[in-house]
Coordinates of C-alpha atoms and ligand atoms in Angstrom, one line a residue:
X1 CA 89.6 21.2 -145.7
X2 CA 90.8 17.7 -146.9
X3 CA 88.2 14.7 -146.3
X4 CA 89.6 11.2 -147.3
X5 CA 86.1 9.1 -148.0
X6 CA 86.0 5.0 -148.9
X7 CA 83.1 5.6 -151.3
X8 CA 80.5 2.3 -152.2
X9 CA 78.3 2.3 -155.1
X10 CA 75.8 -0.6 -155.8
X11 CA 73.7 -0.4 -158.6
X12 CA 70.9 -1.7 -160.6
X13 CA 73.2 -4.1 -162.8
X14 CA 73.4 -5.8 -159.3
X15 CA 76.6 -7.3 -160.6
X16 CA 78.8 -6.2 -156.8
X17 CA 80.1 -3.2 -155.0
X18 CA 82.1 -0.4 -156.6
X19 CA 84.5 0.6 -154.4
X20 CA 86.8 4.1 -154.2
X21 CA 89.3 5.8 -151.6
X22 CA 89.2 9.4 -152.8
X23 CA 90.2 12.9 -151.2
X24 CA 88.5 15.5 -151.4
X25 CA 89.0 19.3 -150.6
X26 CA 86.8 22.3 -150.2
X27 CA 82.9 21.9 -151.3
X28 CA 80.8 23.1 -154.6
X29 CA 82.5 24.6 -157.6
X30 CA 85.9 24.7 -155.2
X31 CA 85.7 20.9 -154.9
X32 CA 89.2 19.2 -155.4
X33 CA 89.1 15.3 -155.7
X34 CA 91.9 13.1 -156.2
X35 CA 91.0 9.4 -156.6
X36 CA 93.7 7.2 -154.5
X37 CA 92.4 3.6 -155.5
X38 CA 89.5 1.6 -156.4
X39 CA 88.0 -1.8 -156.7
X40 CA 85.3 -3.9 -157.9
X41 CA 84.0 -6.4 -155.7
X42 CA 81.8 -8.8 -157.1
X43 CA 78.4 -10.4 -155.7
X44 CA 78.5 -14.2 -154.6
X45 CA 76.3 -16.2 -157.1
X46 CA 73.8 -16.5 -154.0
X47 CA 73.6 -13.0 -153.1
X48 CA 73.6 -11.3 -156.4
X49 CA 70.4 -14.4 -156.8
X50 CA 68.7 -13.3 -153.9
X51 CA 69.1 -9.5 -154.6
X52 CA 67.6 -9.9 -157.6
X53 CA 64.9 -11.8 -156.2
X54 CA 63.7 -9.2 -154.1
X55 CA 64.0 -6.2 -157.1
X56 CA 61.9 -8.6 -158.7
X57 CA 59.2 -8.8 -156.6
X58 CA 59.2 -12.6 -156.2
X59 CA 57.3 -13.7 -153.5
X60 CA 59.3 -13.0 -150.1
X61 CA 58.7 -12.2 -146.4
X62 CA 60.3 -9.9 -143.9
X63 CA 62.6 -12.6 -142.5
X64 CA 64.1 -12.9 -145.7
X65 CA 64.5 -8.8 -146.5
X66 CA 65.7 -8.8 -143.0
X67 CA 68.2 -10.8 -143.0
X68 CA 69.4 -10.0 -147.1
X69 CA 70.1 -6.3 -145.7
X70 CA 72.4 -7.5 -143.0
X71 CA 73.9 -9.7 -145.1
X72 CA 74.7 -7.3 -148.1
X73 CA 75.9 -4.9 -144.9
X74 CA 78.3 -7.7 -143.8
X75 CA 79.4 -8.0 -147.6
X76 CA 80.0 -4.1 -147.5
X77 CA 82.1 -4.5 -144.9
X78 CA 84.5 -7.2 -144.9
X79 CA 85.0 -5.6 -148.6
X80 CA 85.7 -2.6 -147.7
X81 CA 87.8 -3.6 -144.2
X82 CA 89.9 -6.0 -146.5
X83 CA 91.1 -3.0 -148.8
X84 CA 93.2 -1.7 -145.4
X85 CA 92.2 1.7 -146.9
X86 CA 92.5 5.2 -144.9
X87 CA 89.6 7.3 -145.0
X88 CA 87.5 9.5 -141.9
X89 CA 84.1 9.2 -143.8
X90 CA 82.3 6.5 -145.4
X91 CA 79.5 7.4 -148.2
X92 CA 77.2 4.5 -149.4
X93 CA 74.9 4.8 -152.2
X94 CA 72.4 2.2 -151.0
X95 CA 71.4 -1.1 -153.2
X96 CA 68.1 -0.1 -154.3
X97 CA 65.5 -3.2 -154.6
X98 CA 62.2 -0.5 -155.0
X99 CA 62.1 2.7 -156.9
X100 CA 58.4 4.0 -157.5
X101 CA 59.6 7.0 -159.8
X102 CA 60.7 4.0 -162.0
X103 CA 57.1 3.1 -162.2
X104 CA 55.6 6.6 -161.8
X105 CA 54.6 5.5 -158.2
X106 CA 56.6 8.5 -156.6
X107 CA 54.3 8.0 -153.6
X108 CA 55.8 4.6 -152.9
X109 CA 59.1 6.3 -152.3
X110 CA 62.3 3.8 -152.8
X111 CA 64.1 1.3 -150.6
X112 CA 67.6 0.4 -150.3
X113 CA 69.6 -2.3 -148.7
X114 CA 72.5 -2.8 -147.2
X115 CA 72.8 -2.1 -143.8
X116 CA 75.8 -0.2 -143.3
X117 CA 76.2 0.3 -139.4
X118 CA 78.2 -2.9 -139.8
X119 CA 81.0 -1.1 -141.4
X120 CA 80.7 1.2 -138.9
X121 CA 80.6 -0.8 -135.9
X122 CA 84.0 -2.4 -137.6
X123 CA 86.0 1.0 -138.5
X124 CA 84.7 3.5 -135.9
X125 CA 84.1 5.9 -139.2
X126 CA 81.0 7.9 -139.5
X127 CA 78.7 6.9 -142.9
X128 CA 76.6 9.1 -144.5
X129 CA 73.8 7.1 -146.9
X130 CA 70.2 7.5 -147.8
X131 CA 70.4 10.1 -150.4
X132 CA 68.0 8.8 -152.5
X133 CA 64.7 8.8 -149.5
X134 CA 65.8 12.1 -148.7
X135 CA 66.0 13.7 -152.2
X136 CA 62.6 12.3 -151.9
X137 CA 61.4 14.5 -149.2
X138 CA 62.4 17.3 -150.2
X139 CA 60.4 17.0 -154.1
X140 CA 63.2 15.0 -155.9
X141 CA 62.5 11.8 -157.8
X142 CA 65.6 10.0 -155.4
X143 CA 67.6 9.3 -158.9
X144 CA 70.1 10.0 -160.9
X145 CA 72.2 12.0 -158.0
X146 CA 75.2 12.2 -159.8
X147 CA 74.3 15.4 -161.2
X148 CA 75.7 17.7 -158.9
X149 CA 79.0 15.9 -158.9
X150 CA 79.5 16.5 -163.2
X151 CA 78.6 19.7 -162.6
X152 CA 81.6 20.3 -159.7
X153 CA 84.0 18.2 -162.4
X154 CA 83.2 19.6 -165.8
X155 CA 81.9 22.9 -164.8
X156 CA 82.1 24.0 -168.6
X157 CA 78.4 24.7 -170.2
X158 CA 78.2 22.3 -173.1
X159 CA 79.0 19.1 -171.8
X160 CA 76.9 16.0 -172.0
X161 CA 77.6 13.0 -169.4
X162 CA 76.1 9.8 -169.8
X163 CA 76.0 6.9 -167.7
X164 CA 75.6 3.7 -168.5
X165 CA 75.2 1.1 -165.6
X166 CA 71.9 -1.3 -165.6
X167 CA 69.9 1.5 -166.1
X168 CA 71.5 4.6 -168.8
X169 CA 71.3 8.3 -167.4
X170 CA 72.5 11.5 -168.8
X171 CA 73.2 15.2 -167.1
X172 CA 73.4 17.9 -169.5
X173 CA 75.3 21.4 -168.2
X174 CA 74.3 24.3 -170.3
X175 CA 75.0 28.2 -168.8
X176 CA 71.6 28.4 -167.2
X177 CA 72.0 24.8 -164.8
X178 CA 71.7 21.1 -165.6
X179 CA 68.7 18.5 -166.8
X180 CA 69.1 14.9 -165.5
X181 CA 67.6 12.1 -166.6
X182 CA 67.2 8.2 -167.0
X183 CA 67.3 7.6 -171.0
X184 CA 66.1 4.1 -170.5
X185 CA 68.0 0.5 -170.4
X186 CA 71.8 0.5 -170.1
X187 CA 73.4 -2.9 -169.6
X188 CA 70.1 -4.6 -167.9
X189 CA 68.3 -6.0 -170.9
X190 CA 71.7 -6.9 -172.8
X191 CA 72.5 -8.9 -169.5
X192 CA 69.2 -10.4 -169.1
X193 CA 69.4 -11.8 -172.5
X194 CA 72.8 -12.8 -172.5
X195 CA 71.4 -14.8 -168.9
X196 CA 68.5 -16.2 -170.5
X197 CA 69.6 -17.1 -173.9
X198 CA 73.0 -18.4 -173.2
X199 CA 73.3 -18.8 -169.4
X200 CA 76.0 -16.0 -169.3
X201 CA 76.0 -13.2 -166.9
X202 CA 77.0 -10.5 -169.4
X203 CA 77.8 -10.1 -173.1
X204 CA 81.2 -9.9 -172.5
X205 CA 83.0 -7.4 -174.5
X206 CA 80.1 -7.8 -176.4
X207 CA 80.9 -11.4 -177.8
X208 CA 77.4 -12.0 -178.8
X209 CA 76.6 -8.9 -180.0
X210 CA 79.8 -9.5 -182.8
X211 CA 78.1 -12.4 -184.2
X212 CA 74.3 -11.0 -184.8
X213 CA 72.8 -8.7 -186.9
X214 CA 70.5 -6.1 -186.0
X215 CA 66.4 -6.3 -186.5
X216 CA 64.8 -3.3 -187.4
X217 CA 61.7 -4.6 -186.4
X218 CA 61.9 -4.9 -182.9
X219 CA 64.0 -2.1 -182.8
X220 CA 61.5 0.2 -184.1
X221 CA 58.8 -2.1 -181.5
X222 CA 61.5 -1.3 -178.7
X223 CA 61.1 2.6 -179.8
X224 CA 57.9 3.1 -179.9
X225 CA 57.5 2.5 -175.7
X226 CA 55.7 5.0 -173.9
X227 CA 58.5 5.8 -171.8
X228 CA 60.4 7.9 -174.2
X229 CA 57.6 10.5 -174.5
X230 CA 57.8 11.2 -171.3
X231 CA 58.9 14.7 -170.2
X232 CA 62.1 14.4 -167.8
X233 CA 62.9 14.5 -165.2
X234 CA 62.2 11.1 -165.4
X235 CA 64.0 7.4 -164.4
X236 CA 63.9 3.9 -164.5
X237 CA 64.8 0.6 -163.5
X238 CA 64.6 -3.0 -162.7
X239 CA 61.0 -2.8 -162.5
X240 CA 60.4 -1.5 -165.9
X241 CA 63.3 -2.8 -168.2
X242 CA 63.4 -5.7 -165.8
X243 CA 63.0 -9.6 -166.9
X244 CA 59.0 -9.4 -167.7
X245 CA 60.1 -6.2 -170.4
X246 CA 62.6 -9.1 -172.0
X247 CA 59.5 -11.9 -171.7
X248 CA 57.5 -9.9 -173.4
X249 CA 60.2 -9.1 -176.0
X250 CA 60.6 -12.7 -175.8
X251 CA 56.9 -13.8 -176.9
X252 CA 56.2 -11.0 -179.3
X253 CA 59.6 -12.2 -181.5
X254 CA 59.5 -15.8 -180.8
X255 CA 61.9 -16.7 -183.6
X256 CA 64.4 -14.2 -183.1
X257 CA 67.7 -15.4 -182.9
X258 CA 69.8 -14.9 -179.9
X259 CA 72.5 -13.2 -181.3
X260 CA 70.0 -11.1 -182.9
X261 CA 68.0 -10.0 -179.6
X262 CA 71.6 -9.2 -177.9
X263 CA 72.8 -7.0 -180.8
X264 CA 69.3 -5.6 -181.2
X265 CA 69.1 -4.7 -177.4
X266 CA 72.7 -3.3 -177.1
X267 CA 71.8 -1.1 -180.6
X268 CA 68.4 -0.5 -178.5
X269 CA 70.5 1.3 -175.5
X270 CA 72.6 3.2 -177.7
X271 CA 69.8 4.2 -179.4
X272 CA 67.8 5.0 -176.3
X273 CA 70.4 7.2 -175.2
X274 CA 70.5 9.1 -178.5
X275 CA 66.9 9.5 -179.6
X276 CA 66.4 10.7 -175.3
X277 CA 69.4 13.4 -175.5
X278 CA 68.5 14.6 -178.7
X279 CA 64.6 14.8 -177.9
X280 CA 64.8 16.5 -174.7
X281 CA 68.0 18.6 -174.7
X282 CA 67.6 21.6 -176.9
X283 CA 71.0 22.2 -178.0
X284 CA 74.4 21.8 -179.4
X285 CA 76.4 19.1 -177.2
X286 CA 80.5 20.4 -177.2
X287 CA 81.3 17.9 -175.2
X288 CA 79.8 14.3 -174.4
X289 CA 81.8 11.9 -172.0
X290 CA 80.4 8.4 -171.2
X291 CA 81.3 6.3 -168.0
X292 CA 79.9 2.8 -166.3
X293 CA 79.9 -0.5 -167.2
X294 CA 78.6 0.0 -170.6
X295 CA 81.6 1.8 -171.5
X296 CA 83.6 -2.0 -171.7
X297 CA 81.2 -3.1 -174.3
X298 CA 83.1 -2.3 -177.6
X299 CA 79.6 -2.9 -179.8
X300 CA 77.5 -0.4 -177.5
X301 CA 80.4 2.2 -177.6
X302 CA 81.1 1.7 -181.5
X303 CA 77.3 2.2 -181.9
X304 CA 77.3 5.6 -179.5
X305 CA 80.1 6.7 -181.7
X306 CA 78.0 6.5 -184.9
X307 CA 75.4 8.2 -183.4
X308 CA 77.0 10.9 -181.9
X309 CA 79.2 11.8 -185.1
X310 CA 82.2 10.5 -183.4
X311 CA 82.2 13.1 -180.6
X312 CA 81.9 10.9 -177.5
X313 CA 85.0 10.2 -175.3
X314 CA 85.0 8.2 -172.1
X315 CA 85.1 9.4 -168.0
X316 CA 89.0 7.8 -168.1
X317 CA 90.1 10.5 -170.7
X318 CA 89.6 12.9 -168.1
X319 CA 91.7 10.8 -165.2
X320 CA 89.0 9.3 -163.8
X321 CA 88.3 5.4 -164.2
X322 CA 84.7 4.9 -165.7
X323 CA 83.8 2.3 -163.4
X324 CA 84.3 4.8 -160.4
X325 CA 82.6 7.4 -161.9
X326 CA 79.3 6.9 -159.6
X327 CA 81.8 6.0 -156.4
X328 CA 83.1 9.8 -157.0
X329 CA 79.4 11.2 -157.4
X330 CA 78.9 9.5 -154.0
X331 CA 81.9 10.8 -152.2
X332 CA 81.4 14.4 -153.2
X333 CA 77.5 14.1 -152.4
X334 CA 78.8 12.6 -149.0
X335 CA 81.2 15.9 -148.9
X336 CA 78.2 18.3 -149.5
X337 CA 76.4 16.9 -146.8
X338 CA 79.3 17.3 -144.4
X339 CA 79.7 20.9 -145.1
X340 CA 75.5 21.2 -145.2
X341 CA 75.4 22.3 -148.6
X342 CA 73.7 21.4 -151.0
X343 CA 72.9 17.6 -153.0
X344 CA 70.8 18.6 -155.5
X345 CA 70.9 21.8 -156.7
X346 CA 67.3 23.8 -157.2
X347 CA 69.1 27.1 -157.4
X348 CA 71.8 26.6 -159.7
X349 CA 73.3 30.3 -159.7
X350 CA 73.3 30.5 -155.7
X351 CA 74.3 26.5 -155.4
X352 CA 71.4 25.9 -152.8
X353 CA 69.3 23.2 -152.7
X354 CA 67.9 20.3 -149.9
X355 CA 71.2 18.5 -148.4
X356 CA 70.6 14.9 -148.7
X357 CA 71.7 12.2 -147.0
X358 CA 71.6 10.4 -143.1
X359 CA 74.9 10.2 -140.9
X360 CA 75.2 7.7 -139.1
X361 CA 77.8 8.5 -136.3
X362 CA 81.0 6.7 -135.7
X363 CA 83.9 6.5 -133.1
X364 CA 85.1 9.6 -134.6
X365 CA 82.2 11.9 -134.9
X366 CA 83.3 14.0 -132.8
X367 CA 86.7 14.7 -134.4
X368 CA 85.4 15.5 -137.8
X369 CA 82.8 18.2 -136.5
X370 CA 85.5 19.7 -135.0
X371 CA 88.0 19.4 -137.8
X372 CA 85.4 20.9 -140.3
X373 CA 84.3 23.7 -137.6
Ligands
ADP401 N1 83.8 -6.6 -170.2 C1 82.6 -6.3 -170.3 N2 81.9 -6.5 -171.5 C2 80.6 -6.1 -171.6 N3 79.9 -5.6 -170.6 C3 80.5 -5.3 -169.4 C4 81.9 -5.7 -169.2 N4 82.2 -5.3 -167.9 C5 81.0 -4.8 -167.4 N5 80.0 -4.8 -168.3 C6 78.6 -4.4 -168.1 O1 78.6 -3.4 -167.1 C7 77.6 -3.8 -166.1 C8 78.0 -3.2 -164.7 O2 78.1 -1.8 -164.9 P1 77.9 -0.8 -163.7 O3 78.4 0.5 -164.1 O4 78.6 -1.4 -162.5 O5 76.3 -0.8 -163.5 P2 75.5 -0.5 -162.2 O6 75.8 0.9 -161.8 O7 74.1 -0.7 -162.6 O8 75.9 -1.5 -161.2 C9 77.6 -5.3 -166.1 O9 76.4 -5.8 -165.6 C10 77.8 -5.6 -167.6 O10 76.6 -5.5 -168.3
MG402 MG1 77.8 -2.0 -160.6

């Protein structure tokens, strides 16, 4: 049965929406996608500020969280109306401003905003969202979800993924079943620095990173945190490798330059990523594939490829666009709620596990039920 989804990712790099039309067919290992378009649609100065406020834990009230979740649902949808895109189901990650597994507080839970009833008010199309608070119920730590998705598209044991967005994540599919986990910072400190140093919202194609050289110092400071020792499944965020991580960075190498601390910090993901896969993942990788932002950073990826002997390649050599990766993990976890099966898989060989997810009906509800029986 063929689903057409608009599918909207927003992450932790809080740098805009990630937006994908894709088609899908069937459900679990018979999944067929086919990606029709896609498109980045970046924050407003003022909304990405306030965003990032909140994640930060500046000092707000209510009012203000109130009214930034209908705003970032307006944003949602006048992006996504202005696309003229067809599609029957919408699936919307959620813009997460808390995560307490990022801070081992998995009894806090995690909140996301971004309220999107708006879009559905606008295109009578039924949503589906809220994967991460569910995954939550049922035992999961809420992130990464996009495990279930690499396993439906690479399906072949062997095969490493890796994500990098604000925060880096990696799924490894061996014969028995899959191990996800956060690996530590992707772009977030590298764009923090770039911010605070040179008033720049990114390294761009990793400008800065060109023109410094790395210090093993800090590096081997950077290495030495707590976080890596820790047992997955595990993940991150803004509130760990947020802006106090890169203050602290800041005051314990006060005369490092800033070309330094950005090539430092972009070697300090790659290595990160690494140091995690090789640590935790017992065995030969045949195949590792890398998507996100991170992947338009030629330093970063020229610093993977060392490490990894040469063997990485990138989500696009497979046909699909690296900065849609996630909005494809989102459509077939959307997909896999429809047909109640399963999000996260705790019984690999019988593909059972809690379906995640809340619907949130539109004008055509009804239609859909009947279409998928
Ligand atoms: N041309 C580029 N050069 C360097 N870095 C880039 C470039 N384009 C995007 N990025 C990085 O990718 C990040 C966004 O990646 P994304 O996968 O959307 O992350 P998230 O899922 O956290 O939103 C940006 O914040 C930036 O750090
Ligand atoms: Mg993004």
């Amino acid at each position: 049965m063929q689903v057409k989804f608009v599918s909207i990712v927003s992450g932790t790099s809080t740098d805009g929406l990630s937006i994908a039309n894709i088609e899908l067919n069937g459900y679990n290992l018979d999944t067929e996608y086919n990606i029709l378009s896609g498109k980045n649609k970046p924050f407003s100065i003022k909304l990405r500020e306030d965003l990032l406020k909140v994640a930060e834990s500046t000092k707000i009230d209510a009012e203000f969280m109130s009214r930034l979740n209908v705003r970032l649902g307006k944003f949602i949808s006048e992006s996504v109306l202005s696309m003229d895109l067809d599609y029957d189901v919408i699936s919307y990650s959620g813009h997460t401003i808390y995560h307490g597994p990022s801070v081992m507080k998995v009894g806090n839970g995690t909140l996301q905003l971004g309220e999107i009833s708006f879009l559905v008010a606008k295109s009578g199309k039924t949503a589906i969202t809220d994967y991460r608070i569910t995954d939550m119920a049922y035992g999961g730590l809420g992130a990464p979800l996009i495990a279930l998705s690499d396993y439906i598209i690479f399906k072949r044991p062997g095969t490493l993924t890796v994500n990098i967005g604000g925060i880096s994540n990696v799924t490894y599919l061996d014969s028995k079943g899959f191990l996800a986990f956060d690996t530590g910072p992707g772009n977030m400190l590298i764009d923090l620095a770039a911010s605070r140093v040179y008033g720049q919202r990114m390294d761009k194609n990793g400008q800065i990173a060109l023109s410094g050289t790395i210090s093993p110092k800090l590096l081997e400071y950077l290495m030495k945190d707590p976080f890596f020792k820790k047992y997955p499944p595990k993940n991150s965020g803004r509130e760990y490798f947020g802006r106090k991580y890169l203050e602290n960075i800041m005051r314990k190498f006060p005369s490092i330059k800033g070309e330094d601390l950005v090539r430092t910090l972009t070697r300090f993901t790659a290595v990160s990523i690494h140091e995690q896969a090789e640590r935790f993942i017992d065995s030969q990788f045949s195949d590792i594939v890398v998507g996100g932002g991170g992947t338009k950073n030629p330093v970063l990826m020229q610093d993977l490829k060392e490490l990894f002997n040469n063997k990485i390649r990138t989500f696009s050599s497979t046909g699909i666009r690296d900065d849609l990766r996630e909005a494809l993990g989102f459509a077939i976890l959307a997909n896999q709620t429809l047909h109640n099966a399963a999000g996260r898989l705790t019984n690999i060989q019988a593909m059972t596990g809690p379906v995640l997810g809340k619907i949130v009906p539109g004008k055509n509800f009804n239609e859909i039920f009947k279409f998928l029986g």
